[in-house]
PDB file of C-alpha atoms and ligand atoms in Angstrom:
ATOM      1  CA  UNK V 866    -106.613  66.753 -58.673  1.00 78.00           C
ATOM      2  CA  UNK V 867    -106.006  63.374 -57.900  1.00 88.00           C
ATOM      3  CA  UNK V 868    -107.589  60.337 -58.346  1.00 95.00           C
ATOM      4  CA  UNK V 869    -106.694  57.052 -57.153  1.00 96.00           C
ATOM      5  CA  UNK V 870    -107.832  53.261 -56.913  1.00 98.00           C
ATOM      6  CA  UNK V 871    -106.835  51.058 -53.513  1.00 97.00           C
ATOM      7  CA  UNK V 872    -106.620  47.753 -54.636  1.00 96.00           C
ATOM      8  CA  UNK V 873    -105.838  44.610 -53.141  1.00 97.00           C
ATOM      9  CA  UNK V 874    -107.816  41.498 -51.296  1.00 97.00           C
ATOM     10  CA  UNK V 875    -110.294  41.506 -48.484  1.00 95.00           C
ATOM     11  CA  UNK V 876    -108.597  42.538 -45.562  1.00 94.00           C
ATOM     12  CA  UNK V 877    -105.242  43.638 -47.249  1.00 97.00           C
ATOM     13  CA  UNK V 878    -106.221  46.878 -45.284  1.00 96.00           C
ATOM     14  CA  UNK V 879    -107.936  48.989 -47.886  1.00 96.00           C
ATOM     15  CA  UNK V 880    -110.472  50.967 -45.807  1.00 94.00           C
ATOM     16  CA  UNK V 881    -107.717  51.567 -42.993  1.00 95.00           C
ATOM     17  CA  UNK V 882    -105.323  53.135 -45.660  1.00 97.00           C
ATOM     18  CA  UNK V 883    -107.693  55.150 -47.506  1.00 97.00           C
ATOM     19  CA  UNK V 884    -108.584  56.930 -43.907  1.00 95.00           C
ATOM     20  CA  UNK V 885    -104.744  57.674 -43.861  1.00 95.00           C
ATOM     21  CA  UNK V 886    -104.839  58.636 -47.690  1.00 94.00           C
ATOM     22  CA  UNK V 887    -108.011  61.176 -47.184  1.00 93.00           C
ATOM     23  CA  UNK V 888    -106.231  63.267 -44.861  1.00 92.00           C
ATOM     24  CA  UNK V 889    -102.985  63.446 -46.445  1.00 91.00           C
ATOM     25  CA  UNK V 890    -104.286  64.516 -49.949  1.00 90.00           C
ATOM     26  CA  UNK V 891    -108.009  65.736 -48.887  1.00 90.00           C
ATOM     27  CA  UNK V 892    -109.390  63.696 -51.350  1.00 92.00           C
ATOM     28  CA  UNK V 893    -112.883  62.002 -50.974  1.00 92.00           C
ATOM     29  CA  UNK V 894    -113.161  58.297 -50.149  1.00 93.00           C
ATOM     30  CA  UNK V 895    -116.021  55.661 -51.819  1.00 95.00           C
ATOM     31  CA  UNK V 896    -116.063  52.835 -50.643  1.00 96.00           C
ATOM     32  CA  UNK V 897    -118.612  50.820 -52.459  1.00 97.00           C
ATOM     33  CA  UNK V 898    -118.664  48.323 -50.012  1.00 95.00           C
ATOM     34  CA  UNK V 899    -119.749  51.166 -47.393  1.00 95.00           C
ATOM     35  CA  UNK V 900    -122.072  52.390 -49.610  1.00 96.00           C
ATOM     36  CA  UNK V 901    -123.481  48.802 -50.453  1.00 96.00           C
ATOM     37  CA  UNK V 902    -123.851  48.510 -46.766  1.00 95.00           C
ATOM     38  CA  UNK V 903    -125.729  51.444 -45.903  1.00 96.00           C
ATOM     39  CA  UNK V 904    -128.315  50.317 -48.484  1.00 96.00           C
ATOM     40  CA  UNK V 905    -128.577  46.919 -46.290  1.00 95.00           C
ATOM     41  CA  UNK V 906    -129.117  49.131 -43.536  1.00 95.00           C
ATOM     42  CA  UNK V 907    -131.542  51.035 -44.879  1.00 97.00           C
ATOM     43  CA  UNK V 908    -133.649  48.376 -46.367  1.00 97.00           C
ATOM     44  CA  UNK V 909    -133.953  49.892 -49.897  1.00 97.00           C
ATOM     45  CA  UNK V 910    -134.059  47.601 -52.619  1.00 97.00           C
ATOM     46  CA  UNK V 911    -130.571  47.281 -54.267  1.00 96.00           C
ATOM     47  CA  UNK V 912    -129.830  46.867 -50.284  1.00 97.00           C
ATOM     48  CA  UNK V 913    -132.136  43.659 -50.578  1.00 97.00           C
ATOM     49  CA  UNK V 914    -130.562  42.483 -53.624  1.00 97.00           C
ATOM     50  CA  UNK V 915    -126.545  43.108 -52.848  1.00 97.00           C
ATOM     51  CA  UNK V 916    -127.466  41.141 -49.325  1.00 96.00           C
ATOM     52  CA  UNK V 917    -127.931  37.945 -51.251  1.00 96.00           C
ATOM     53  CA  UNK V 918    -124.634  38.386 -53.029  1.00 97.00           C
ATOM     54  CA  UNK V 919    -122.482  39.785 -50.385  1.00 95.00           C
ATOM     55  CA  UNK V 920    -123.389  37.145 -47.829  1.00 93.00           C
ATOM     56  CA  UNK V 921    -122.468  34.282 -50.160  1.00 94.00           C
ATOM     57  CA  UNK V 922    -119.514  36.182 -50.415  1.00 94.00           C
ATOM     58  CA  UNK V 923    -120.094  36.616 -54.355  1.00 96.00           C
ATOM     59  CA  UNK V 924    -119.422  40.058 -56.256  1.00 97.00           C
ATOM     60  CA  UNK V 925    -122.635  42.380 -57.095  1.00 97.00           C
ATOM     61  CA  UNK V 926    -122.663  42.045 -60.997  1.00 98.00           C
ATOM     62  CA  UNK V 927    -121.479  44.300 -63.205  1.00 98.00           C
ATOM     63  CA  UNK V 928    -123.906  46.221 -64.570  1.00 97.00           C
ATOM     64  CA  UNK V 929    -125.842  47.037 -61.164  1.00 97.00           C
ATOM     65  CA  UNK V 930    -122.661  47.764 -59.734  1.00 97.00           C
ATOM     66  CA  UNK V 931    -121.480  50.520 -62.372  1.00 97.00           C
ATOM     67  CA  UNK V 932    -124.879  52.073 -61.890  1.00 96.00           C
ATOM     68  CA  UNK V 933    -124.434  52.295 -58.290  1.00 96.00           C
ATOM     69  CA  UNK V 934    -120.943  53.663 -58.908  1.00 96.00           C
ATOM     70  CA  UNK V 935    -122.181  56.383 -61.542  1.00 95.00           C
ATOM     71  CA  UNK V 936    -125.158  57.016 -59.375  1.00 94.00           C
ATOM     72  CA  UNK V 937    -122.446  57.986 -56.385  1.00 94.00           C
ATOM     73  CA  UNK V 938    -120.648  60.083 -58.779  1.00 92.00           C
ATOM     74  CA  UNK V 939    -124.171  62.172 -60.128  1.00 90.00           C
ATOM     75  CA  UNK V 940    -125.364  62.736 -57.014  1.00 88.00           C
ATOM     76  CA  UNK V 941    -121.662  64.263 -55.783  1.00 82.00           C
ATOM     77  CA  UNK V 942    -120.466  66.518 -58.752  1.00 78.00           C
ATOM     78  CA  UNK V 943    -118.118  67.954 -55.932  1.00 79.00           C
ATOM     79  CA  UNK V 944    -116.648  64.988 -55.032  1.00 74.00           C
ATOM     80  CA  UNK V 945    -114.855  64.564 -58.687  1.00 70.00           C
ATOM     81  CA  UNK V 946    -113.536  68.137 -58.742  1.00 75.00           C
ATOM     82  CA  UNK V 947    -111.163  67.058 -55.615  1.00 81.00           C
ATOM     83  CA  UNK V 948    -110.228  63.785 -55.936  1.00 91.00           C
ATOM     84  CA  UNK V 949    -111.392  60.297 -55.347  1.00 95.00           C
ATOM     85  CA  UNK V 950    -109.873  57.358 -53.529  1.00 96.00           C
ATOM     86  CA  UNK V 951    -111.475  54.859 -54.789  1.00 97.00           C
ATOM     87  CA  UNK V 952    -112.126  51.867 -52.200  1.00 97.00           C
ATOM     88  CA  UNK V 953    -113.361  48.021 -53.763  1.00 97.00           C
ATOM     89  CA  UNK V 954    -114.441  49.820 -57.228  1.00 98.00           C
ATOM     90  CA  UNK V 955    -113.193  48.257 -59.744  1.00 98.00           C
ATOM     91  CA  UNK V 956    -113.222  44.187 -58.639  1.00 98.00           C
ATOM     92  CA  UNK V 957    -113.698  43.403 -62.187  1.00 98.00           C
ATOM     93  CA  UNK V 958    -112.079  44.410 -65.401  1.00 98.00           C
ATOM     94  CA  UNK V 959    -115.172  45.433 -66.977  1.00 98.00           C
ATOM     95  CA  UNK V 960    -115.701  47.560 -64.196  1.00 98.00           C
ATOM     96  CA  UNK V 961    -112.039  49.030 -64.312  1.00 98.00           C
ATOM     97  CA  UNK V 962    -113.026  49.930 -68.698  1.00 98.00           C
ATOM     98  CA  UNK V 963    -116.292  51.572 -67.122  1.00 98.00           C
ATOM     99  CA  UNK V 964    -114.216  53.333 -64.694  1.00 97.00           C
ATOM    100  CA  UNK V 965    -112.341  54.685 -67.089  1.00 97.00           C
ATOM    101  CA  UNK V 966    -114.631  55.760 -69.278  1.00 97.00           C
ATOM    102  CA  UNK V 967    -116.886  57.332 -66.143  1.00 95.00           C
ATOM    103  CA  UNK V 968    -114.028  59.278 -65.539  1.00 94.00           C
ATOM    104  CA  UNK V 969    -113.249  60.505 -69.041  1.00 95.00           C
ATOM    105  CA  UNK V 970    -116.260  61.535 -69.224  1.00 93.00           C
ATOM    106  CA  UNK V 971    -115.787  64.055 -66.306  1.00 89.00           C
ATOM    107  CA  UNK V 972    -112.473  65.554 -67.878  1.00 90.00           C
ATOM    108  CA  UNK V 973    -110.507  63.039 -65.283  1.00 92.00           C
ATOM    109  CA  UNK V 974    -108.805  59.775 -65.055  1.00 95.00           C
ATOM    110  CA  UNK V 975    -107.415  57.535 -62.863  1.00 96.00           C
ATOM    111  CA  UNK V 976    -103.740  58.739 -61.969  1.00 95.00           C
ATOM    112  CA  UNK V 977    -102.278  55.920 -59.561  1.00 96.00           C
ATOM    113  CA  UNK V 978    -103.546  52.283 -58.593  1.00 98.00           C
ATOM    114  CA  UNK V 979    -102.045  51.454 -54.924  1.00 97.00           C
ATOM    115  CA  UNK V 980    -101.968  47.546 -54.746  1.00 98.00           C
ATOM    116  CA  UNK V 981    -101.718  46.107 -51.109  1.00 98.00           C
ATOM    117  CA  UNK V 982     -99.921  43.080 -51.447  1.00 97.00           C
ATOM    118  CA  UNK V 983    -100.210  40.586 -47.714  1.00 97.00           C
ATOM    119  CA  UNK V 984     -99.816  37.148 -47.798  1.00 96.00           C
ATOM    120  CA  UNK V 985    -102.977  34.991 -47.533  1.00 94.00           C
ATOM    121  CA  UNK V 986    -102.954  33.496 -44.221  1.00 93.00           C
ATOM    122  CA  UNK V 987    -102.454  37.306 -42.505  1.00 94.00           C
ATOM    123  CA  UNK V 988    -105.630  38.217 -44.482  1.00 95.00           C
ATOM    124  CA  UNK V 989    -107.539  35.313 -43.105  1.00 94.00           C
ATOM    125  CA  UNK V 990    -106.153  36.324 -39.236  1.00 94.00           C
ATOM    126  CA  UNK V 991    -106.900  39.665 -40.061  1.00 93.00           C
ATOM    127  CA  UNK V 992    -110.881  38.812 -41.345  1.00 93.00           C
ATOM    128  CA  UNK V 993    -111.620  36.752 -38.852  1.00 93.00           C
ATOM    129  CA  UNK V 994    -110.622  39.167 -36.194  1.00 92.00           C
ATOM    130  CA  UNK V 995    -112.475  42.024 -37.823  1.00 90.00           C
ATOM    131  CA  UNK V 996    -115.492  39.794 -37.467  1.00 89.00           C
ATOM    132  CA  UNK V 997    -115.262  39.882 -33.795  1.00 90.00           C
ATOM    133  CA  UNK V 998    -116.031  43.371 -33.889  1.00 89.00           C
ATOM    134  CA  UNK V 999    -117.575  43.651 -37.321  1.00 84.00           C
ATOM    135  CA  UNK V1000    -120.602  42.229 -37.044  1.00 82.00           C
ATOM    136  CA  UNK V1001    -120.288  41.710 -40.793  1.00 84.00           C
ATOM    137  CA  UNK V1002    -122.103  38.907 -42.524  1.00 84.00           C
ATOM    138  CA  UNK V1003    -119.131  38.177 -44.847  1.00 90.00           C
ATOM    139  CA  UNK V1004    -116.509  38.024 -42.004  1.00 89.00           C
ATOM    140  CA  UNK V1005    -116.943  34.449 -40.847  1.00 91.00           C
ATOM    141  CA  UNK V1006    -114.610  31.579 -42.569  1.00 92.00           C
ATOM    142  CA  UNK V1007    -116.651  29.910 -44.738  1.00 93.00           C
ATOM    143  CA  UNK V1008    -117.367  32.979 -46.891  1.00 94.00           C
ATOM    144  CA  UNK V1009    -114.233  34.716 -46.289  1.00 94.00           C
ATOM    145  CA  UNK V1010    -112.795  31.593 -48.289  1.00 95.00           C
ATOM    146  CA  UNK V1011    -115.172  33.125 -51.179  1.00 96.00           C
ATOM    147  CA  UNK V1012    -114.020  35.995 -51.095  1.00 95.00           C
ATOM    148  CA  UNK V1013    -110.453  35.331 -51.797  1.00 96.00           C
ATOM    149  CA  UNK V1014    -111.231  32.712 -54.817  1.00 97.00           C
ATOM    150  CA  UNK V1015    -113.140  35.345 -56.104  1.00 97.00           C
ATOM    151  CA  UNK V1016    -110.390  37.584 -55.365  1.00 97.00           C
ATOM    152  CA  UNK V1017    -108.088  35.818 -57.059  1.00 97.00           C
ATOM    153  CA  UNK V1018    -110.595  34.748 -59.952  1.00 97.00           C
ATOM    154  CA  UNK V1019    -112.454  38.083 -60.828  1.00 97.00           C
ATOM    155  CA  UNK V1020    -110.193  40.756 -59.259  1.00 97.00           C
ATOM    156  CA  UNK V1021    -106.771  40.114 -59.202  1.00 96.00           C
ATOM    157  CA  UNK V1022    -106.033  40.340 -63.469  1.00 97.00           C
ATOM    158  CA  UNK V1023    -106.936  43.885 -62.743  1.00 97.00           C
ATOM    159  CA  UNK V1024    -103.290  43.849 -61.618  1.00 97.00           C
ATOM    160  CA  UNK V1025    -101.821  43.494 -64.758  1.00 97.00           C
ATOM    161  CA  UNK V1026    -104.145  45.578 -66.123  1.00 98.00           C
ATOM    162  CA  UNK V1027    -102.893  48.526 -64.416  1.00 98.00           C
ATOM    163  CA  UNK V1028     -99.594  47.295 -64.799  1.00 98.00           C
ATOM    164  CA  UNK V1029    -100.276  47.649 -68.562  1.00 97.00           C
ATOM    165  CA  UNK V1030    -101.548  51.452 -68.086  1.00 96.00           C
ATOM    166  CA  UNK V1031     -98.355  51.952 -66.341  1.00 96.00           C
ATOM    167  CA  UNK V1032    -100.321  52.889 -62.981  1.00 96.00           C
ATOM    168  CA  UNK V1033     -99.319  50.477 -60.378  1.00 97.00           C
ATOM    169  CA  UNK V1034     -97.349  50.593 -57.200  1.00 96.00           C
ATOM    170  CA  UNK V1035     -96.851  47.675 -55.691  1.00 97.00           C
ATOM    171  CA  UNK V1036     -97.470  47.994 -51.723  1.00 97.00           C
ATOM    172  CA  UNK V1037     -95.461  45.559 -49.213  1.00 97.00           C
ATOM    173  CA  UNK V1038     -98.842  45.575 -46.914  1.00 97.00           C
ATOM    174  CA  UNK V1039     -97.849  42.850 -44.958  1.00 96.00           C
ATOM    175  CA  UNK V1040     -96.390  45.201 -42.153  1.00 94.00           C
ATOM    176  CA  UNK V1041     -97.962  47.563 -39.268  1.00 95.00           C
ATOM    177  CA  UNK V1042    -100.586  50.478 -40.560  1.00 96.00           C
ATOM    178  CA  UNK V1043     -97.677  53.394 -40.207  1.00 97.00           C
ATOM    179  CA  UNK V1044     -95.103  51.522 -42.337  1.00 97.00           C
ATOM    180  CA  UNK V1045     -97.955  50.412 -44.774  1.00 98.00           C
ATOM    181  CA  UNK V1046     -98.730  53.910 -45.063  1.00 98.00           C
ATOM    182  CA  UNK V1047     -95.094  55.316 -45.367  1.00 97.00           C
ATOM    183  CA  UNK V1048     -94.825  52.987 -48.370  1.00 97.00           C
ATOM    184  CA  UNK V1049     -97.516  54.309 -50.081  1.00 97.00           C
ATOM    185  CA  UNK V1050     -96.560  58.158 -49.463  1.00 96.00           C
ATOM    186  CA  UNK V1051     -93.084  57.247 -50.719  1.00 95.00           C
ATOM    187  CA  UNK V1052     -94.215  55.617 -53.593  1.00 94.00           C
ATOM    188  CA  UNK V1053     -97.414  58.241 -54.523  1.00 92.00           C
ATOM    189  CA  UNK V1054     -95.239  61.240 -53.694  1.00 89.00           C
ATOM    190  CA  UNK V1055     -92.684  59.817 -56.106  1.00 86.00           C
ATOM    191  CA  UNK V1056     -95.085  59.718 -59.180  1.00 81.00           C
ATOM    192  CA  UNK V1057     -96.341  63.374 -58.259  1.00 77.00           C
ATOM    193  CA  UNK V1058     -93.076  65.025 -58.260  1.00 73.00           C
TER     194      UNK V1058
HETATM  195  P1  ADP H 571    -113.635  43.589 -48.555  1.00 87.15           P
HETATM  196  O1  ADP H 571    -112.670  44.274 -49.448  1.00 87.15           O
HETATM  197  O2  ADP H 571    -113.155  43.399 -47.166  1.00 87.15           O
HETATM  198  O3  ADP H 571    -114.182  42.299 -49.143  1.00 87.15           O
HETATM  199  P2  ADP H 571    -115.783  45.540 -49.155  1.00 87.15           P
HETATM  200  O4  ADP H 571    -116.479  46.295 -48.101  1.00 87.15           O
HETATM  201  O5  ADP H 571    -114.965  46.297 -50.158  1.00 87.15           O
HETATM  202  O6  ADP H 571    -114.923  44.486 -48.351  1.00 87.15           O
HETATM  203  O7  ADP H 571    -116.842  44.665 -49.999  1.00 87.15           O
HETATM  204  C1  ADP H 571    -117.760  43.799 -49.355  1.00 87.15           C
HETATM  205  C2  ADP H 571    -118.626  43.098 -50.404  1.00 87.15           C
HETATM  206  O8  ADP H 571    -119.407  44.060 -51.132  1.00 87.15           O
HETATM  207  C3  ADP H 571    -117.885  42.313 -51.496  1.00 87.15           C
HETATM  208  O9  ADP H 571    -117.507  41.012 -51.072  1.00 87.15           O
HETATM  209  C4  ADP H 571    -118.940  42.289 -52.613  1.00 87.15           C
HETATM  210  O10 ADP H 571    -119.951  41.330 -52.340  1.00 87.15           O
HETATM  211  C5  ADP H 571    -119.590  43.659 -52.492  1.00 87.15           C
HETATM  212  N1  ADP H 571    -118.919  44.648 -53.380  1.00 87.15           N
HETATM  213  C6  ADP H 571    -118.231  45.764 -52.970  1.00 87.15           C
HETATM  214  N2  ADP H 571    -117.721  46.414 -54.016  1.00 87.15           N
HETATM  215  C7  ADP H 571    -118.062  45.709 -55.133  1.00 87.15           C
HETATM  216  C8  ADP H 571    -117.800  45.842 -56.527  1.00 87.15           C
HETATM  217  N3  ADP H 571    -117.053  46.837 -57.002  1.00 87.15           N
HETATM  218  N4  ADP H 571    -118.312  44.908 -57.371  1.00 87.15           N
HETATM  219  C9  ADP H 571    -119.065  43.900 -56.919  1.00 87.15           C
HETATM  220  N5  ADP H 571    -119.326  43.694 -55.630  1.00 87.15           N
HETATM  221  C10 ADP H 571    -118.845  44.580 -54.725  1.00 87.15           C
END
């Protein structure tokens, strides 16, 4: 069983990559931002209240967010038994402890943080093009700018976090989906050995 985090800034290419990384390992993806999402869609109420935050372009706090995460997690005992990619959860490093201790609690861990690394003006491009298609509140520039401050406020210590645990690989994600991919088969296939 496998479990592992994809980390790295809005629109470093995290969703696109864990497609890739489902099929290769046939492990199951959450994405809380896809699950945050379907609540919007839906109308329920945490959908009403996440709205507010991811619109501004502001993280979902902490506590609200675990639950959701845990709640995900209850409600898919299966899903744990495989293996998890792990898609925008954690963004904070209280949620990283909590993901820790969510998955201790199963008899698991996290075994491998894959950081996508692309400089900032190709994640601006690439956000502003998704919104095109997207139809995404949060793709438009204002609050793409919030994202990456609180990217680079909130989320990116988690880096040396895992650096401290001894589970990142660093990801060159700054070239086309294939070689982004290759890279990260090299470097997870490496660790598994
Ligand atoms: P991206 O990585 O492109 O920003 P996501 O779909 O992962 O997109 O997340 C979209 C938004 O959902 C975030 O900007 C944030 O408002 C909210 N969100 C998703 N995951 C979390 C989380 N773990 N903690 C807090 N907020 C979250």
């Amino acid at each position: 069983m496998l479990n592992i985090v994809i980390f790295g800034a809005p629109g470093s290419g995290k969703g696109t990559q864990s497609e890739r990384l489902i099929d290769e390992y046939g492990l199951h993806h959450i994405s809380t931002g896809d699950v945050l999402r379907r609540h919007i869609a839906e109308g329920t109420e945490l959908g009403t209240v996440a709205n507010q935050y991811i619109s501004q372009g502001h993280l979902i706090p902490d506590d609200l967010m675990i639950s959701v995460l845990e709640d995900v997690l209850d409600s898919n005992p299966e899903l744990t038994a495989k293996g998890v990619i792990f898609d925008g959860f954690p963004r904070t490093i209280d949620q990283a402890k909590s993901l820790n201790t969510m998955l201790e609690k199963r008899g698991t861990k996290v075994h491998a943080v894959v950081g996508l690394e692309v400089n900032e003006d190709d994640l601006i491009k690439r956000l502003l093009q998704r919104g095109k298609e997207s139809g995404r509140s949060d793709d438009n520039l204002d609050t793409i700018r919030e994202r990456l401050n609180v990217y680079h406020n909130q989320t990116s210590p988690l880096r040396d976090f895992y650096v401290n645990e001894g589970k990142y690989h660093a990801i060159d994600g700054n070239s086309d989906v294939d070689h982004v991919f290759e890279s990260i088969k090299t470097s997870l296939d490496r660790k598994l050995a």
